[in-house]
Amino acid sequence: MRNFIYYKESSLLTQLRFYPLVQLAIIGCLGVIAYFAFSYSRRAEQNRVWVGLAKETAHQLGTPLSSLVGWQAYLRESERFKDEPIVEELGKDIRRLEIITERFSNIGSVPVLKDENILRVTQNAISYLQSRVSRKVSFEIKTDLPTDTPAQVNIPLFDWVIENICKNAVDAMDGRGSITIHLRRPVRNKSQIAIDITDTGKGISKSKLESVFLPGYTTKKRGWGLGLALAKRIIENYHKGRLFVKWSEVGRGTTFRVILNG
């Protein structure tokens, strides 16, 4: 009669088989944590640079702005320039510089959002811009909303967004074409307000759609490529809305959509 002895590896040895896998999992988790910590640190550093640059710009604008206010007061009191329209135009530009200074000062701080008549705010922004770009560019504002529809905005910052998008559109059209601003309710969320800004410019290729909002991206020989990046930051970080390219076709034009909370 034969006897057979069956035996297996000890439970400790069995567990040791999985030890390298556990080690790899722990190392992988530590690597992921380190990556996210590094990414967060970089974003925080970039934010500090943005805020510092904005605050310093606002500070630097203060001195020449004060001087311009004094010169305007002098010209108003001068008999030589009495009733001259250039003095009033100078006043408009001074007030605009004050708004720009306020915009830069608001970067990095929590802006105050108020219920504003979105149609009137948009009209005012376009009115100022229209007289300061090529006369070969036409502007049209359409609305499907009641004329007194409110939206939660900070006017100086929101104006900045409209100007940046429209100025990019003017450049894309080489100073000749049309820009249409259409206010409506989005199909999916009727409590929000959509502002579509459409130009007849060069358009954006599909490969570039994800890059247009990155800091430093520009197709122009001059400029830092910060306009659309700032606009997106203002809408999404400060207004809790959205800014994206709704439609674009090379040779036909582009539509940017701004989503605001009503």
Coordinates of C-alpha atoms in Angstrom, one line a residue:
M1 CA 0.0 0.0 0.0
R2 CA 1.4 3.3 -1.0
N3 CA 1.0 6.5 0.9
F4 CA 1.1 10.0 -0.7
I5 CA 2.0 13.1 1.1
Y6 CA 0.6 16.4 -0.3
Y7 CA 2.0 19.7 0.9
K8 CA 1.8 23.3 -0.2
E9 CA 3.7 26.5 0.3
S10 CA 3.2 28.2 3.6
S11 CA 0.8 31.1 3.9
L12 CA 3.7 33.5 4.5
L13 CA 5.3 32.5 1.2
T14 CA 2.0 32.9 -0.6
Q15 CA 1.6 36.4 0.8
L16 CA 5.1 37.3 -0.2
R17 CA 4.2 36.7 -3.9
F18 CA 1.9 39.7 -3.7
Y19 CA 4.5 41.9 -1.9
P20 CA 6.1 43.3 -5.1
L21 CA 2.6 44.2 -6.4
V22 CA 1.7 46.0 -3.1
Q23 CA 5.0 47.9 -3.3
L24 CA 4.3 48.9 -6.9
A25 CA 0.8 50.1 -5.9
I26 CA 2.1 52.1 -3.0
I27 CA 4.8 53.7 -5.2
G28 CA 2.2 54.4 -7.9
C29 CA -0.1 56.1 -5.3
L30 CA 2.8 58.2 -4.0
G31 CA 3.7 59.2 -7.5
V32 CA 0.2 60.3 -8.3
I33 CA 0.0 62.3 -5.1
A34 CA 3.4 63.9 -5.8
Y35 CA 2.2 64.8 -9.4
F36 CA -0.9 66.5 -8.2
A37 CA 0.9 68.3 -5.4
F38 CA 3.5 69.6 -8.0
S39 CA 0.7 70.6 -10.4
Y40 CA -1.2 72.5 -7.7
S41 CA 2.1 74.2 -6.6
R42 CA 2.7 75.3 -10.2
R43 CA -0.8 76.6 -10.6
A44 CA -0.6 78.5 -7.3
E45 CA 2.7 80.0 -8.4
Q46 CA 1.3 81.0 -11.8
N47 CA -1.7 82.6 -10.0
R48 CA 0.6 84.6 -7.8
V49 CA 2.5 85.8 -10.8
W50 CA -0.8 86.8 -12.5
V51 CA -2.0 88.7 -9.5
G52 CA 1.3 90.4 -8.8
L53 CA 1.6 91.5 -12.5
A54 CA -2.0 92.9 -12.4
K55 CA -1.5 94.7 -9.1
E56 CA 1.8 96.2 -10.3
T57 CA 0.2 97.3 -13.6
A58 CA -2.6 99.0 -11.7
H59 CA -0.1 100.8 -9.5
Q60 CA 2.0 101.9 -12.4
L61 CA -1.0 103.3 -14.2
G62 CA -2.0 105.5 -11.2
T63 CA 0.8 108.1 -11.7
P64 CA 0.3 109.0 -15.3
L65 CA -3.5 108.8 -14.8
S66 CA -3.4 111.4 -12.1
S67 CA -1.3 113.6 -14.4
L68 CA -3.8 113.3 -17.2
V69 CA -6.7 114.2 -14.9
G70 CA -4.8 117.4 -14.0
W71 CA -4.1 118.2 -17.7
Q72 CA -7.7 117.8 -18.6
A73 CA -8.8 120.2 -15.8
Y74 CA -6.2 122.7 -17.1
L75 CA -7.5 122.4 -20.7
R76 CA -11.1 122.8 -19.6
E77 CA -10.3 126.1 -17.8
S78 CA -8.2 127.4 -20.8
E79 CA -10.0 129.8 -23.1
R80 CA -8.0 128.4 -26.0
F81 CA -9.6 125.0 -25.7
K82 CA -13.0 126.1 -24.5
D83 CA -15.8 124.0 -26.1
E84 CA -13.2 121.9 -27.9
P85 CA -14.6 118.3 -28.4
I86 CA -11.1 116.9 -28.0
V87 CA -11.2 117.8 -24.3
E88 CA -14.4 115.7 -23.8
E89 CA -12.8 112.8 -25.8
L90 CA -9.8 113.1 -23.5
G91 CA -12.1 112.8 -20.6
K92 CA -13.7 109.7 -22.0
D93 CA -10.3 108.1 -22.4
I94 CA -9.3 109.1 -18.9
R95 CA -12.4 107.5 -17.5
R96 CA -11.6 104.4 -19.6
L97 CA -8.1 104.2 -18.1
E98 CA -9.6 104.5 -14.6
I99 CA -11.8 101.5 -15.5
I100 CA -8.8 99.6 -16.8
T101 CA -6.9 100.3 -13.6
E102 CA -9.9 99.0 -11.6
R103 CA -9.9 95.9 -13.7
F104 CA -6.3 95.1 -12.9
S105 CA -6.9 95.9 -9.2
N106 CA -9.8 93.4 -9.2
I107 CA -7.5 90.5 -10.4
G108 CA -6.7 88.3 -7.4
S109 CA -9.6 89.6 -5.3
V110 CA -13.2 88.5 -5.2
P111 CA -15.1 90.9 -7.4
V112 CA -18.6 92.1 -6.5
L113 CA -21.2 90.7 -8.8
K114 CA -24.5 92.6 -9.2
D115 CA -27.7 92.2 -11.2
E116 CA -27.1 94.4 -14.2
N117 CA -29.1 95.0 -17.3
I118 CA -27.1 92.7 -19.6
L119 CA -28.3 94.3 -22.8
R120 CA -27.4 97.8 -21.7
V121 CA -24.0 96.7 -20.4
T122 CA -23.2 95.0 -23.7
Q123 CA -24.4 98.0 -25.7
N124 CA -22.2 100.3 -23.6
A125 CA -19.1 98.1 -24.1
I126 CA -19.6 97.9 -27.9
S127 CA -20.4 101.7 -28.1
Y128 CA -17.0 102.6 -26.7
L129 CA -15.2 100.0 -28.8
Q130 CA -16.9 100.9 -32.0
S131 CA -15.6 104.4 -32.2
R132 CA -12.0 103.1 -31.6
V133 CA -11.7 100.4 -34.3
S134 CA -11.7 100.5 -38.1
R135 CA -14.8 102.1 -39.6
K136 CA -14.8 99.1 -42.0
V137 CA -15.9 96.9 -39.1
S138 CA -19.7 96.9 -38.5
F139 CA -21.3 95.9 -35.2
E140 CA -24.7 94.5 -34.6
I141 CA -26.4 93.5 -31.4
K142 CA -29.4 91.1 -31.4
T143 CA -31.4 89.9 -28.5
D144 CA -34.1 87.3 -27.9
L145 CA -34.4 88.5 -24.3
P146 CA -36.6 91.1 -22.7
T147 CA -34.7 94.4 -22.7
D148 CA -34.6 94.5 -18.9
T149 CA -33.1 91.0 -18.4
P150 CA -30.6 91.1 -15.5
A151 CA -27.4 89.0 -15.2
Q152 CA -24.9 88.6 -12.4
V153 CA -21.8 90.6 -13.6
N154 CA -19.0 92.8 -12.5
I155 CA -19.2 95.6 -15.2
P156 CA -15.5 96.5 -15.5
L157 CA -14.4 92.9 -15.8
F158 CA -17.3 91.9 -18.1
D159 CA -16.5 94.9 -20.4
W160 CA -12.9 93.6 -20.5
V161 CA -14.1 90.2 -21.8
I162 CA -16.3 91.8 -24.5
E163 CA -13.4 94.0 -25.6
N164 CA -10.8 91.2 -25.7
I165 CA -13.0 89.0 -27.8
C166 CA -14.1 91.8 -30.2
K167 CA -10.5 93.1 -30.6
N168 CA -9.4 89.6 -31.5
A169 CA -12.2 89.4 -34.0
V170 CA -11.2 92.7 -35.6
D171 CA -7.6 91.4 -35.9
A172 CA -8.9 88.1 -37.4
M173 CA -10.8 90.2 -40.0
D174 CA -7.8 92.4 -40.8
G175 CA -10.0 95.4 -39.9
R176 CA -12.7 94.7 -42.4
G177 CA -15.9 92.7 -41.7
S178 CA -18.8 92.4 -39.3
I179 CA -19.3 91.4 -35.7
T180 CA -22.6 90.2 -34.4
I181 CA -23.5 89.9 -30.7
H182 CA -26.5 87.8 -30.0
L183 CA -28.1 87.5 -26.5
R184 CA -30.3 84.5 -25.9
R185 CA -31.2 81.7 -23.4
P186 CA -29.2 78.5 -23.8
V187 CA -31.3 75.5 -24.9
R188 CA -30.3 73.4 -21.9
N189 CA -30.5 75.9 -19.1
K190 CA -33.1 78.6 -19.4
S191 CA -31.9 80.3 -16.2
Q192 CA -28.6 81.3 -17.8
I193 CA -27.8 83.8 -20.5
A194 CA -25.7 83.1 -23.6
I195 CA -23.9 85.8 -25.4
D196 CA -22.7 84.7 -28.9
I197 CA -20.0 86.9 -30.5
T198 CA -19.6 86.0 -34.2
D199 CA -17.1 87.5 -36.6
T200 CA -16.4 87.1 -40.3
G201 CA -12.7 86.5 -39.9
K202 CA -10.2 83.9 -40.8
G203 CA -11.6 81.2 -38.5
I204 CA -9.8 78.7 -36.3
S205 CA -8.6 75.3 -37.4
K206 CA -9.8 72.3 -35.3
S207 CA -6.3 71.6 -34.2
K208 CA -6.0 75.0 -32.6
L209 CA -9.4 75.1 -30.8
E210 CA -7.9 73.8 -27.6
S211 CA -5.0 76.2 -27.7
V212 CA -6.7 79.6 -28.1
F213 CA -7.3 80.1 -24.4
L214 CA -3.8 79.2 -23.3
P215 CA -1.6 82.1 -22.0
G216 CA 0.9 83.0 -24.7
Y217 CA -1.0 81.7 -27.6
T218 CA -1.2 84.2 -30.4
T219 CA -1.2 84.3 -34.2
K220 CA -0.2 88.0 -34.3
K221 CA 3.3 89.4 -34.6
R222 CA 2.7 91.7 -31.6
G223 CA 1.0 90.9 -28.3
W224 CA 1.5 88.5 -25.5
G225 CA -1.4 86.2 -26.2
L226 CA -3.1 87.0 -22.8
G227 CA -6.4 88.4 -24.0
L228 CA -8.5 85.3 -24.4
A229 CA -6.8 83.6 -21.4
L230 CA -7.8 86.6 -19.2
A231 CA -11.3 86.6 -20.6
K232 CA -11.8 82.9 -19.8
R233 CA -10.4 83.4 -16.3
I234 CA -12.7 86.3 -15.7
I235 CA -15.8 84.5 -16.9
E236 CA -15.1 81.0 -15.3
N237 CA -13.3 81.9 -12.1
Y238 CA -15.0 85.2 -11.2
H239 CA -18.4 85.0 -12.8
K240 CA -18.8 81.2 -12.4
G241 CA -19.8 81.0 -16.1
R242 CA -18.3 79.5 -19.2
L243 CA -16.4 80.8 -22.2
F244 CA -15.7 78.6 -25.2
V245 CA -15.6 78.4 -29.0
K246 CA -19.1 77.5 -30.1
W247 CA -18.3 77.4 -33.8
S248 CA -15.4 78.1 -36.2
E249 CA -14.7 77.4 -39.8
V250 CA -11.5 78.4 -41.6
G251 CA -12.2 81.2 -44.0
R252 CA -15.7 81.9 -42.7
G253 CA -15.4 83.1 -39.1
T254 CA -15.7 82.2 -35.5
T255 CA -18.4 82.3 -32.7
F256 CA -17.4 82.6 -29.1
R257 CA -20.0 81.9 -26.5
V258 CA -20.2 83.5 -23.0
I259 CA -22.5 81.8 -20.5
L260 CA -23.6 83.9 -17.5
N261 CA -25.8 83.2 -14.6
G262 CA -29.1 85.1 -14.8

